[in-house]
Amino acid sequence: MTRFSSALAIAEAIRTGKKSAVSTIQETLNTLRTQDNDIRCVTHIFESEALEQAQKIDAMRQAGHTLPPLAGVPFGVKDLFDIAGHVTTAGSIVLRNMPPAQKDAAIVQRLKAAGAIPVATLNMDEFAYGFATVNAHYGTTRNPHDPARMAGGSSGGSAAAVAAGFLPFTLGSDTNGSIRIPASLCGVWGLKPTFGRLPRAGAYPFSASLDVVGSFASSLDDLITTFYVMDGSSPAPEPAADTLRVARLGGWFASNLAPALGAALDRVCASLQATNTIELPEVASARAASFLITAAEGGNLHLPRLRKQAEEYDPATRDRLIAGALLPSSTYLQTQRFRNWFRQKIHEVFQNTDVLIAPAVMGEAPLLDEPTIMVDGKPVSARANLGLFTQPLSLPGLPVLCLPLKNTGTLPLGLQLVAAPGREAALFSIARALKNSGLAGCVPLPEKELA
């Protein structure tokens, strides 16, 4: 597999006999073994199972059977998705003695039914609690564009594997930005679908009120195709981009932007003729509410294990989970009431707007040895604040597509496209228009970067 081969191109090559599924998987496994030392995105490789599935696909073709749409395409999963026969560790050693999963996660089952082949689990922040993929147990995942910088998190291994060209698409999860932040920092396409649209069965939970499963891809077409496979539905017609009402989010979402990102936002809005700016109400409170719900639900989920295995948790994860478990129930209930109010206000916005544009992260990936970003003119912790623009938009359960911007400099920058629940097709239409105009798309790494 050549770097940045798309999933659809790989499937076509196998379907037409230009390549075998077995050779494709062998090349992928070799790449993961030999080129991941500097990136550290892989935690476990499924060699025997992947090759067995590839052999079945080749046998189907040789027998003259019609191959499924993603036949022979390799992909990786964030280390919180169940893979039958393997222990799901969720980026931690706490679960290492649990029984192996009895079956694949629901969306993995659907992808495998379409012929795609899971080849590896990918690194993450422990129990998905973080924005950096700095993992005390499995190491730090580095940004393929500059290994001295963060890949983002908590699905950092998944984003980095696509950015490095190891895999054409990967699975992740997003609670407060865990797909959108690493997609932005690593310069790949990422999708957080509508809350509840894709089944979460077989994905280790964090926050039941906010968790969403989704994906990363090196091309928009791969992102769209794999989404509909995971959704179990036929692709919906994309509305014409010039018929959609597009607006820019202002206020909170117009502050603390790197100059290059601000200029890119201006170019995007000009291309889409998006002259309207909308300010959402109580955005700071929405961010706080998203944080509090996550902390309370995550803390209470882990409390039984914390009482028995606290020393096995990463201290940074453990302390935040304990703090969340100690939050008063009255605070949690008040926060959920605010969430309902904020969701209603967002739905009112979409009565007159189809797609909103916002930054994903305020700038380029922070350095790992200087993990700070500038907020309101002051250096603050990157790990705590990379979700400045993603957390408020998590609260109402909206679909959000993170697209990689082109021609912004040497390091990636990303935007969020936001729509009303169930309107992923509108996001795909606007993303396609920006890709066709040359404003969006993955930028391949120079070969020397991963030599």
XYZ file of C-alpha atoms in Angstrom:
451
model
C 0.000 0.000 0.000
C 1.474 3.355 -0.997
C 1.289 6.202 1.445
C -2.115 7.896 1.335
C -3.720 5.182 -0.760
C -7.421 5.666 -0.258
C -9.641 2.902 1.047
C -11.682 3.020 -2.139
C -8.563 2.758 -4.317
C -7.303 -0.224 -2.310
C -10.677 -1.964 -2.607
C -10.742 -1.339 -6.377
C -7.234 -2.741 -6.838
C -8.215 -5.919 -4.978
C -11.555 -6.219 -6.762
C -9.881 -5.978 -10.201
C -7.029 -8.332 -9.304
C -4.265 -5.736 -9.482
C -3.389 -6.615 -5.891
C -4.332 -9.415 -3.544
C -5.838 -8.810 -0.144
C -3.069 -10.897 1.439
C -0.260 -8.814 -0.086
C -2.061 -5.610 0.931
C -2.346 -6.747 4.535
C 1.237 -8.031 4.614
C 2.504 -4.649 3.397
C 0.395 -2.854 5.990
C 1.620 -5.047 8.849
C 5.219 -4.529 7.745
C 4.690 -0.768 7.663
C 3.233 -0.749 11.172
C 6.148 -2.795 12.510
C 8.965 -0.893 10.814
C 7.770 2.710 10.678
C 5.863 3.274 13.926
C 8.848 3.524 16.272
C 8.974 7.323 16.099
C 5.187 7.850 16.140
C 3.989 5.179 18.599
C 0.421 4.972 17.394
C 0.055 1.162 17.523
C -0.575 -0.807 20.725
C -1.390 -4.278 19.363
C -1.329 -5.961 15.936
C -3.838 -8.634 14.848
C -1.598 -10.436 12.378
C -3.113 -13.923 12.244
C -6.723 -12.740 12.192
C -6.024 -10.087 9.541
C -4.232 -12.506 7.237
C -6.972 -15.107 7.675
C -9.627 -12.585 6.675
C -7.512 -11.476 3.701
C -7.156 -15.079 2.523
C -10.936 -15.477 2.573
C -11.351 -12.364 0.446
C -8.822 -13.597 -2.113
C -10.598 -16.963 -2.207
C -13.932 -15.212 -2.827
C -12.481 -13.331 -5.782
C -10.833 -16.425 -7.234
C -14.174 -18.223 -7.002
C -15.831 -15.446 -8.993
C -17.921 -14.034 -6.154
C -18.761 -10.339 -5.979
C -16.624 -8.686 -3.317
C -18.093 -6.349 -0.693
C -17.311 -2.615 -1.083
C -14.321 -2.434 1.289
C -12.876 -5.884 0.571
C -9.281 -6.117 1.762
C -9.027 -2.573 3.111
C -6.969 -2.426 6.340
C -8.037 -0.228 9.233
C -7.191 0.313 12.890
C -9.333 0.918 15.954
C -8.858 3.086 18.986
C -7.923 0.821 21.880
C -11.415 0.982 23.401
C -13.237 -0.995 20.682
C -13.857 -4.678 21.265
C -12.087 -7.086 18.923
C -13.246 -10.672 19.421
C -10.706 -12.801 21.244
C -8.717 -9.871 22.635
C -8.865 -7.949 25.898
C -10.102 -4.375 25.455
C -7.721 -2.286 27.551
C -8.914 1.280 26.812
C -5.370 2.584 27.064
C -4.863 1.252 30.589
C -3.370 -1.671 32.489
C -6.353 -1.654 34.837
C -8.347 -3.913 32.496
C -5.509 -6.205 31.423
C -6.881 -9.218 33.362
C -10.418 -8.910 32.058
C -11.791 -11.707 29.818
C -11.283 -11.291 26.061
C -14.131 -9.736 24.121
C -16.680 -12.284 22.944
C -17.500 -10.383 19.760
C -16.406 -7.346 17.795
C -17.794 -3.897 18.524
C -20.930 -3.167 16.515
C -19.329 -0.781 14.022
C -16.344 -3.125 13.613
C -18.806 -5.897 12.720
C -20.375 -3.697 10.052
C -17.009 -2.746 8.572
C -15.875 -6.374 8.512
C -19.129 -7.352 6.807
C -18.199 -4.808 4.127
C -14.833 -6.538 3.733
C -12.607 -4.179 5.736
C -9.922 -5.816 7.872
C -8.949 -4.602 11.374
C -5.176 -4.877 11.739
C -4.326 -3.055 14.982
C -5.452 -1.235 18.083
C -4.244 2.339 18.353
C -2.974 4.417 21.246
C -5.151 6.767 23.277
C -5.264 8.712 26.514
C -6.038 6.345 29.364
C -9.798 5.688 29.411
C -10.160 8.478 26.804
C -9.615 11.152 29.466
C -7.350 13.663 27.759
C -6.518 15.696 24.680
C -2.867 14.679 24.193
C -2.423 10.864 23.897
C 0.319 11.032 26.487
C -0.118 7.572 27.976
C 1.788 6.419 31.050
C 1.367 2.756 30.061
C 1.760 2.675 26.271
C 3.830 5.765 25.579
C 3.220 9.105 23.898
C 1.886 9.245 20.360
C 3.754 11.873 18.349
C 2.559 14.031 15.512
C 3.735 12.652 12.152
C 4.161 16.185 10.796
C 6.667 16.922 13.581
C 7.415 14.192 16.158
C 8.361 16.877 18.659
C 4.688 17.937 18.766
C 1.432 16.559 20.144
C -0.816 14.369 18.046
C -3.807 15.418 20.159
C -6.224 13.108 21.890
C -7.778 11.154 23.150
C -7.882 9.367 19.764
C -4.347 10.458 18.910
C -3.119 7.065 17.744
C -5.991 6.839 15.277
C -5.331 10.289 13.794
C -1.566 9.774 13.662
C -1.894 6.420 11.876
C -3.860 8.106 9.080
C -1.606 11.187 8.957
C 1.484 8.980 8.695
C -0.082 7.066 5.826
C -0.043 3.784 7.747
C -3.795 3.207 7.342
C -6.436 4.771 5.064
C -9.028 5.074 7.821
C -9.307 4.413 11.544
C -11.920 4.435 14.297
C -12.043 6.814 17.230
C -14.439 8.174 19.810
C -15.358 11.731 20.727
C -16.727 12.914 24.050
C -15.379 16.463 24.248
C -13.276 16.665 21.099
C -11.335 13.409 20.984
C -11.792 13.005 17.225
C -11.822 16.675 16.247
C -8.700 17.770 18.140
C -6.300 15.095 16.830
C -7.825 15.387 13.334
C -7.010 19.088 13.398
C -3.496 18.736 14.819
C -2.587 15.834 12.509
C -4.216 17.286 9.396
C -6.706 14.529 8.519
C -10.460 14.263 7.984
C -12.458 13.414 11.107
C -16.158 12.895 11.780
C -18.093 13.013 15.034
C -21.555 11.895 13.920
C -24.834 12.872 15.534
C -25.068 11.625 19.118
C -26.656 8.174 19.065
C -26.548 7.690 15.298
C -23.810 5.033 15.292
C -24.079 2.159 17.787
C -21.673 2.329 20.721
C -22.023 -1.355 21.621
C -18.587 -2.812 22.199
C -16.892 0.552 22.757
C -15.591 1.067 26.300
C -17.607 3.960 27.767
C -16.506 7.230 29.306
C -19.550 9.511 29.492
C -22.912 8.027 28.526
C -24.386 11.482 27.903
C -21.710 12.576 25.435
C -19.791 9.595 23.965
C -19.928 9.286 20.170
C -18.042 6.824 17.963
C -16.658 8.000 14.641
C -13.715 7.851 12.287
C -10.682 9.426 10.636
C -9.705 9.165 6.976
C -7.119 10.409 4.534
C -9.797 11.364 1.992
C -13.284 12.827 2.193
C -14.734 10.042 0.051
C -13.319 7.417 2.427
C -14.771 9.287 5.399
C -18.214 9.374 3.790
C -18.150 5.774 2.565
C -17.083 4.310 5.897
C -19.633 6.440 7.733
C -22.527 4.989 5.773
C -21.154 1.468 6.212
C -21.025 1.991 9.980
C -24.463 3.600 9.894
C -25.903 0.608 8.069
C -27.667 2.873 5.580
C -27.449 3.871 1.941
C -25.674 7.180 1.237
C -28.047 10.122 1.490
C -28.154 12.624 -1.386
C -25.899 15.584 -0.674
C -27.654 18.925 -1.066
C -25.957 21.366 -3.420
C -23.495 23.448 -1.437
C -24.780 26.711 -2.925
C -28.269 25.969 -1.580
C -27.089 25.624 2.009
C -27.176 28.520 4.439
C -23.713 28.764 5.976
C -22.688 31.018 8.854
C -19.550 31.596 10.890
C -19.536 31.257 14.664
C -18.292 34.426 16.309
C -17.718 35.583 19.872
C -16.067 32.753 21.799
C -15.107 31.048 18.525
C -13.445 34.165 17.077
C -11.037 34.714 19.978
C -7.599 33.230 20.637
C -7.026 32.249 16.988
C -3.564 31.946 15.498
C -3.209 34.499 12.665
C -2.862 31.774 10.020
C -6.061 30.122 11.226
C -7.968 33.397 11.248
C -6.856 34.089 7.679
C -7.843 30.566 6.613
C -11.278 31.010 8.167
C -11.701 34.224 6.188
C -10.801 32.435 2.939
C -13.219 29.594 3.668
C -16.090 31.954 4.436
C -15.361 33.994 1.323
C -15.359 30.843 -0.811
C -18.730 29.801 0.613
C -20.108 33.348 0.559
C -20.788 32.962 4.268
C -21.256 36.571 5.343
C -23.405 35.946 8.412
C -21.833 35.604 11.872
C -23.697 33.975 14.757
C -22.872 34.171 18.441
C -24.130 31.305 20.579
C -25.345 32.094 24.098
C -23.487 31.039 27.252
C -20.664 29.257 25.451
C -18.345 29.364 28.474
C -21.068 27.721 30.554
C -21.598 25.111 27.826
C -17.915 24.229 27.939
C -18.033 23.984 31.735
C -21.185 21.851 31.584
C -19.572 19.445 29.131
C -16.569 19.133 31.440
C -18.701 18.562 34.549
C -20.922 15.917 32.934
C -17.847 14.069 31.690
C -16.126 14.241 35.066
C -19.190 13.101 37.012
C -20.145 10.232 34.707
C -16.552 9.072 34.179
C -15.788 9.272 37.883
C -18.817 7.253 38.912
C -18.182 4.675 36.184
C -14.664 4.048 37.520
C -15.366 4.427 41.238
C -15.642 0.677 41.988
C -12.283 -0.015 40.346
C -10.689 3.068 41.883
C -11.520 1.648 45.305
C -9.597 -1.535 44.482
C -6.996 -0.633 41.852
C -6.279 3.057 42.252
C -2.507 2.577 42.104
C -2.773 1.058 38.605
C -4.283 4.201 37.074
C -2.169 6.943 35.551
C -2.078 9.490 38.421
C -3.299 12.281 36.157
C -6.317 10.211 35.105
C -6.968 8.861 38.595
C -7.078 12.271 40.271
C -9.561 13.690 37.777
C -11.807 10.637 38.002
C -11.849 10.812 41.797
C -12.665 14.531 41.651
C -15.529 13.786 39.261
C -16.915 11.059 41.496
C -17.031 13.554 44.366
C -19.163 16.092 42.511
C -22.543 16.602 44.248
C -25.520 15.099 42.472
C -27.207 18.506 42.579
C -24.393 19.944 40.445
C -24.792 17.145 37.917
C -28.573 17.604 37.709
C -28.247 21.366 37.313
C -25.697 20.827 34.534
C -28.035 18.458 32.683
C -30.815 21.055 32.924
C -28.473 23.609 31.382
C -27.613 21.110 28.654
C -31.283 20.817 27.700
C -31.592 24.616 27.556
C -28.430 25.002 25.463
C -29.554 22.262 23.077
C -32.816 24.097 22.500
C -30.960 27.347 21.765
C -28.760 25.555 19.240
C -31.777 24.038 17.524
C -33.252 27.532 17.178
C -30.101 28.603 15.334
C -30.582 25.808 12.801
C -34.046 27.070 11.910
C -32.303 29.710 9.791
C -28.886 28.134 9.191
C -27.768 24.802 7.756
C -24.044 24.674 8.536
C -21.915 26.526 11.061
C -18.156 27.056 10.681
C -15.840 27.186 13.687
C -12.159 26.573 14.443
C -11.311 23.119 15.788
C -8.182 24.095 17.741
C -6.798 27.609 18.112
C -3.591 26.889 16.216
C -0.956 24.305 15.347
C 0.065 21.344 17.482
C 1.876 22.300 20.723
C 5.360 21.039 21.460
C 5.488 18.006 23.750
C 8.229 19.480 25.928
C 6.460 22.876 26.083
C 2.815 21.765 26.329
C 1.173 25.181 26.506
C -1.115 27.250 24.319
C -2.021 30.940 24.490
C -5.495 31.750 25.792
C -6.458 35.358 26.451
C -2.814 36.335 26.121
C -1.546 33.901 28.738
C 0.181 30.521 28.426
C -2.073 27.748 29.755
C -1.916 23.953 29.813
C -2.515 22.505 26.354
C -3.768 19.225 27.800
C -6.498 21.053 29.717
C -7.450 23.636 27.095
C -7.158 22.145 23.607
C -10.905 21.540 23.809
C -11.726 25.252 24.029
C -13.711 25.146 20.761
C -14.830 21.516 20.757
C -16.271 21.076 24.254
C -19.149 23.571 23.875
C -20.265 21.878 20.653
C -20.231 18.441 22.287
C -23.029 19.329 24.667
C -25.973 19.374 22.190
C -24.980 16.154 20.368
C -24.550 17.730 16.923
C -22.727 16.124 13.989
C -19.354 17.789 13.424
C -16.907 17.222 10.582
C -13.314 18.304 11.139
C -11.574 19.137 7.879
C -7.864 19.710 7.285
C -7.023 23.077 5.775
C -4.556 23.394 2.918
C -1.938 26.059 2.236
C -1.807 27.422 5.770
C 1.869 26.790 6.549
C 4.060 23.877 7.532
C 1.847 22.419 10.281
C -1.836 21.401 10.027
C -4.803 23.496 11.029
C -8.418 22.353 11.092
C -11.990 23.622 11.027
C -15.246 22.299 12.430
C -18.320 22.129 10.207
C -21.438 21.785 12.365
C -25.002 20.857 11.398
C -28.316 19.965 12.995
C -28.765 16.382 14.238
C -28.986 13.859 11.424
C -27.734 16.274 8.760
C -24.331 14.740 8.076
C -25.043 14.988 4.330
C -24.998 18.785 4.570
C -21.556 18.607 6.179
C -20.325 16.337 3.396
C -21.597 18.783 0.765
C -19.805 21.785 2.252
C -16.643 19.777 2.872
C -16.671 18.617 -0.745
C -17.045 22.188 -1.984
C -14.043 23.270 0.089
C -12.001 20.304 -1.115
C -12.876 21.055 -4.730
C -11.895 24.693 -4.263
C -8.455 23.643 -2.998
C -9.015 24.928 0.535
C -9.270 21.547 2.290
C -7.503 18.209 2.082
C -4.776 16.095 3.657
C -1.213 17.091 2.810
C 1.046 14.026 2.423
C 4.199 13.951 4.491
C 7.575 14.106 2.781
C 9.028 10.611 2.595
C 12.006 11.668 4.674
C 9.745 12.473 7.627
C 9.142 8.764 8.317
C 12.274 7.229 6.825
